């Protein structure tokens, strides 16, 4: 399993780096559309949709049209909508629970989460349009938080964060992940080559208070995204969102923490 996981990760990273450093926005857009299609299909499966392939095709066609028409560049409203969706509907679900798999409430939630996924992929394109480094600096916040949470949780985890949703996560792990993000972000300020990264721009534009507040919010959002997908999988009786990525599960399993953080970062970038 570990060997398969490593091979998949290496192949994905190689493809991603090749596309990004080709300098071709079209190539990056095509790769993004492919991953969006997979994520849409997995989302519909998690919500018990009877025709996930048809739904995924329709969602992907809409996403591709937004790219082709250039409409994704005017995405501030969508980013704001996604932030509101997470704040007002999806985050409360962690405490209130999810509706049953059949019925209108579930269909409405399917659409809401689908919009959140669409907004995340649109935000990814917007951030890449700024620069590949800038996009990676935002994704790195989520990755560093996850790494810090894993090791802190293993070493110090005692108080369960959400035992009914994801028993392995702890408050100590979440705090450790947040601390590691802050340390890495502070260190990046001293590196001239990282001047055009999210954390450094936060510091230069909003000072230490804004820097700390936004990064803590980003870490919290990444945890919420992870927990919400875990909640969906638990309700659906699935261990992974799919088996598309050998050793890793599905696309949503890899990007769940990015779904709330990317639109949030895009919105904050617009304000900066």
PDB file of N, CA and C in Angstrom, residues 50-84:
ATOM      1  N   UNK A  50     -28.244   8.875  -8.513  1.00  0.00           N
ATOM      2  CA  UNK A  50     -28.409   7.659  -9.310  1.00  0.00           C
ATOM      3  C   UNK A  50     -27.680   7.724 -10.646  1.00  0.00           C
ATOM      4  N   UNK A  51     -27.387   8.917 -11.120  1.00  0.00           N
ATOM      5  CA  UNK A  51     -26.693   9.075 -12.406  1.00  0.00           C
ATOM      6  C   UNK A  51     -25.497  10.015 -12.249  1.00  0.00           C
ATOM      7  N   UNK A  52     -24.490   9.596 -11.472  1.00  0.00           N
ATOM      8  CA  UNK A  52     -23.361  10.489 -11.198  1.00  0.00           C
ATOM      9  C   UNK A  52     -22.558  10.867 -12.444  1.00  0.00           C
ATOM     10  N   UNK A  53     -22.502   9.957 -13.415  1.00  0.00           N
ATOM     11  CA  UNK A  53     -21.732  10.259 -14.631  1.00  0.00           C
ATOM     12  C   UNK A  53     -22.394  11.386 -15.417  1.00  0.00           C
ATOM     13  N   UNK A  54     -23.722  11.299 -15.572  1.00  0.00           N
ATOM     14  CA  UNK A  54     -24.455  12.338 -16.302  1.00  0.00           C
ATOM     15  C   UNK A  54     -24.312  13.682 -15.605  1.00  0.00           C
ATOM     16  N   UNK A  55     -24.500  13.683 -14.294  1.00  0.00           N
ATOM     17  CA  UNK A  55     -24.363  14.924 -13.533  1.00  0.00           C
ATOM     18  C   UNK A  55     -22.971  15.506 -13.633  1.00  0.00           C
ATOM     19  N   UNK A  56     -21.961  14.642 -13.566  1.00  0.00           N
ATOM     20  CA  UNK A  56     -20.573  15.106 -13.652  1.00  0.00           C
ATOM     21  C   UNK A  56     -20.278  15.716 -15.018  1.00  0.00           C
ATOM     22  N   UNK A  57     -20.829  15.115 -16.075  1.00  0.00           N
ATOM     23  CA  UNK A  57     -20.630  15.648 -17.427  1.00  0.00           C
ATOM     24  C   UNK A  57     -21.227  17.045 -17.545  1.00  0.00           C
ATOM     25  N   UNK A  58     -22.434  17.232 -17.002  1.00  0.00           N
ATOM     26  CA  UNK A  58     -23.087  18.539 -17.066  1.00  0.00           C
ATOM     27  C   UNK A  58     -22.307  19.587 -16.279  1.00  0.00           C
ATOM     28  N   UNK A  59     -21.878  19.229 -15.061  1.00  0.00           N
ATOM     29  CA  UNK A  59     -21.100  20.164 -14.243  1.00  0.00           C
ATOM     30  C   UNK A  59     -19.773  20.513 -14.926  1.00  0.00           C
ATOM     31  N   UNK A  60     -19.140  19.502 -15.511  1.00  0.00           N
ATOM     32  CA  UNK A  60     -17.845  19.723 -16.157  1.00  0.00           C
ATOM     33  C   UNK A  60     -17.998  20.594 -17.402  1.00  0.00           C
ATOM     34  N   UNK A  61     -19.093  20.409 -18.132  1.00  0.00           N
ATOM     35  CA  UNK A  61     -19.351  21.250 -19.306  1.00  0.00           C
ATOM     36  C   UNK A  61     -19.516  22.703 -18.894  1.00  0.00           C
ATOM     37  N   UNK A  62     -20.232  22.932 -17.781  1.00  0.00           N
ATOM     38  CA  UNK A  62     -20.411  24.302 -17.285  1.00  0.00           C
ATOM     39  C   UNK A  62     -19.074  24.902 -16.858  1.00  0.00           C
ATOM     40  N   UNK A  63     -18.254  24.098 -16.195  1.00  0.00           N
ATOM     41  CA  UNK A  63     -16.932  24.556 -15.751  1.00  0.00           C
ATOM     42  C   UNK A  63     -16.047  24.894 -16.954  1.00  0.00           C
ATOM     43  N   UNK A  64     -16.056  24.005 -17.954  1.00  0.00           N
ATOM     44  CA  UNK A  64     -15.245  24.233 -19.150  1.00  0.00           C
ATOM     45  C   UNK A  64     -15.690  25.497 -19.883  1.00  0.00           C
ATOM     46  N   UNK A  65     -17.004  25.745 -19.913  1.00  0.00           N
ATOM     47  CA  UNK A  65     -17.500  26.952 -20.578  1.00  0.00           C
ATOM     48  C   UNK A  65     -17.025  28.210 -19.852  1.00  0.00           C
ATOM     49  N   UNK A  66     -17.016  28.177 -18.518  1.00  0.00           N
ATOM     50  CA  UNK A  66     -16.535  29.328 -17.747  1.00  0.00           C
ATOM     51  C   UNK A  66     -15.074  29.636 -18.065  1.00  0.00           C
ATOM     52  N   UNK A  67     -14.317  28.583 -18.294  1.00  0.00           N
ATOM     53  CA  UNK A  67     -12.910  28.778 -18.655  1.00  0.00           C
ATOM     54  C   UNK A  67     -12.796  29.323 -20.082  1.00  0.00           C
ATOM     55  N   UNK A  68     -13.497  28.677 -21.009  1.00  0.00           N
ATOM     56  CA  UNK A  68     -13.419  29.059 -22.424  1.00  0.00           C
ATOM     57  C   UNK A  68     -13.867  30.503 -22.645  1.00  0.00           C
ATOM     58  N   UNK A  69     -14.919  30.900 -21.939  1.00  0.00           N
ATOM     59  CA  UNK A  69     -15.458  32.250 -22.116  1.00  0.00           C
ATOM     60  C   UNK A  69     -14.656  33.312 -21.379  1.00  0.00           C
ATOM     61  N   UNK A  70     -13.781  32.863 -20.486  1.00  0.00           N
ATOM     62  CA  UNK A  70     -13.009  33.820 -19.688  1.00  0.00           C
ATOM     63  C   UNK A  70     -13.773  34.357 -18.503  1.00  0.00           C
ATOM     64  N   UNK A  71     -14.974  33.821 -18.268  1.00  0.00           N
ATOM     65  CA  UNK A  71     -15.813  34.325 -17.171  1.00  0.00           C
ATOM     66  C   UNK A  71     -15.211  34.040 -15.803  1.00  0.00           C
ATOM     67  N   UNK A  72     -14.336  33.030 -15.727  1.00  0.00           N
ATOM     68  CA  UNK A  72     -13.749  32.679 -14.437  1.00  0.00           C
ATOM     69  C   UNK A  72     -12.919  33.830 -13.851  1.00  0.00           C
ATOM     70  N   UNK A  73     -12.471  34.742 -14.711  1.00  0.00           N
ATOM     71  CA  UNK A  73     -11.648  35.850 -14.230  1.00  0.00           C
ATOM     72  C   UNK A  73     -12.442  36.841 -13.393  1.00  0.00           C
ATOM     73  N   UNK A  74     -13.753  36.893 -13.606  1.00  0.00           N
ATOM     74  CA  UNK A  74     -14.626  37.755 -12.806  1.00  0.00           C
ATOM     75  C   UNK A  74     -15.351  36.888 -11.774  1.00  0.00           C
ATOM     76  N   UNK A  75     -14.588  36.297 -10.866  1.00  0.00           N
ATOM     77  CA  UNK A  75     -15.141  35.284  -9.976  1.00  0.00           C
ATOM     78  C   UNK A  75     -15.249  35.736  -8.528  1.00  0.00           C
ATOM     79  N   UNK A  76     -15.161  37.031  -8.281  1.00  0.00           N
ATOM     80  CA  UNK A  76     -15.195  37.517  -6.901  1.00  0.00           C
ATOM     81  C   UNK A  76     -16.513  37.147  -6.232  1.00  0.00           C
ATOM     82  N   UNK A  77     -17.616  37.301  -6.971  1.00  0.00           N
ATOM     83  CA  UNK A  77     -18.920  36.974  -6.401  1.00  0.00           C
ATOM     84  C   UNK A  77     -19.005  35.493  -6.044  1.00  0.00           C
ATOM     85  N   UNK A  78     -18.492  34.617  -6.928  1.00  0.00           N
ATOM     86  CA  UNK A  78     -18.518  33.188  -6.658  1.00  0.00           C
ATOM     87  C   UNK A  78     -17.667  32.839  -5.438  1.00  0.00           C
ATOM     88  N   UNK A  79     -16.507  33.470  -5.325  1.00  0.00           N
ATOM     89  CA  UNK A  79     -15.651  33.224  -4.162  1.00  0.00           C
ATOM     90  C   UNK A  79     -16.362  33.647  -2.880  1.00  0.00           C
ATOM     91  N   UNK A  80     -17.000  34.814  -2.912  1.00  0.00           N
ATOM     92  CA  UNK A  80     -17.745  35.293  -1.742  1.00  0.00           C
ATOM     93  C   UNK A  80     -18.906  34.363  -1.414  1.00  0.00           C
ATOM     94  N   UNK A  81     -19.574  33.862  -2.463  1.00  0.00           N
ATOM     95  CA  UNK A  81     -20.684  32.927  -2.259  1.00  0.00           C
ATOM     96  C   UNK A  81     -20.192  31.646  -1.585  1.00  0.00           C
ATOM     97  N   UNK A  82     -19.047  31.147  -2.030  1.00  0.00           N
ATOM     98  CA  UNK A  82     -18.500  29.920  -1.445  1.00  0.00           C
ATOM     99  C   UNK A  82     -18.127  30.121   0.025  1.00  0.00           C
ATOM    100  N   UNK A  83     -17.535  31.260   0.343  1.00  0.00           N
ATOM    101  CA  UNK A  83     -17.202  31.551   1.741  1.00  0.00           C
ATOM    102  C   UNK A  83     -18.474  31.574   2.585  1.00  0.00           C
ATOM    103  N   UNK A  84     -19.536  32.187   2.045  1.00  0.00           N
ATOM    104  CA  UNK A  84     -20.816  32.239   2.758  1.00  0.00           C
ATOM    105  C   UNK A  84     -21.425  30.847   2.901  1.00  0.00           C
TER     106      UNK A  84
END
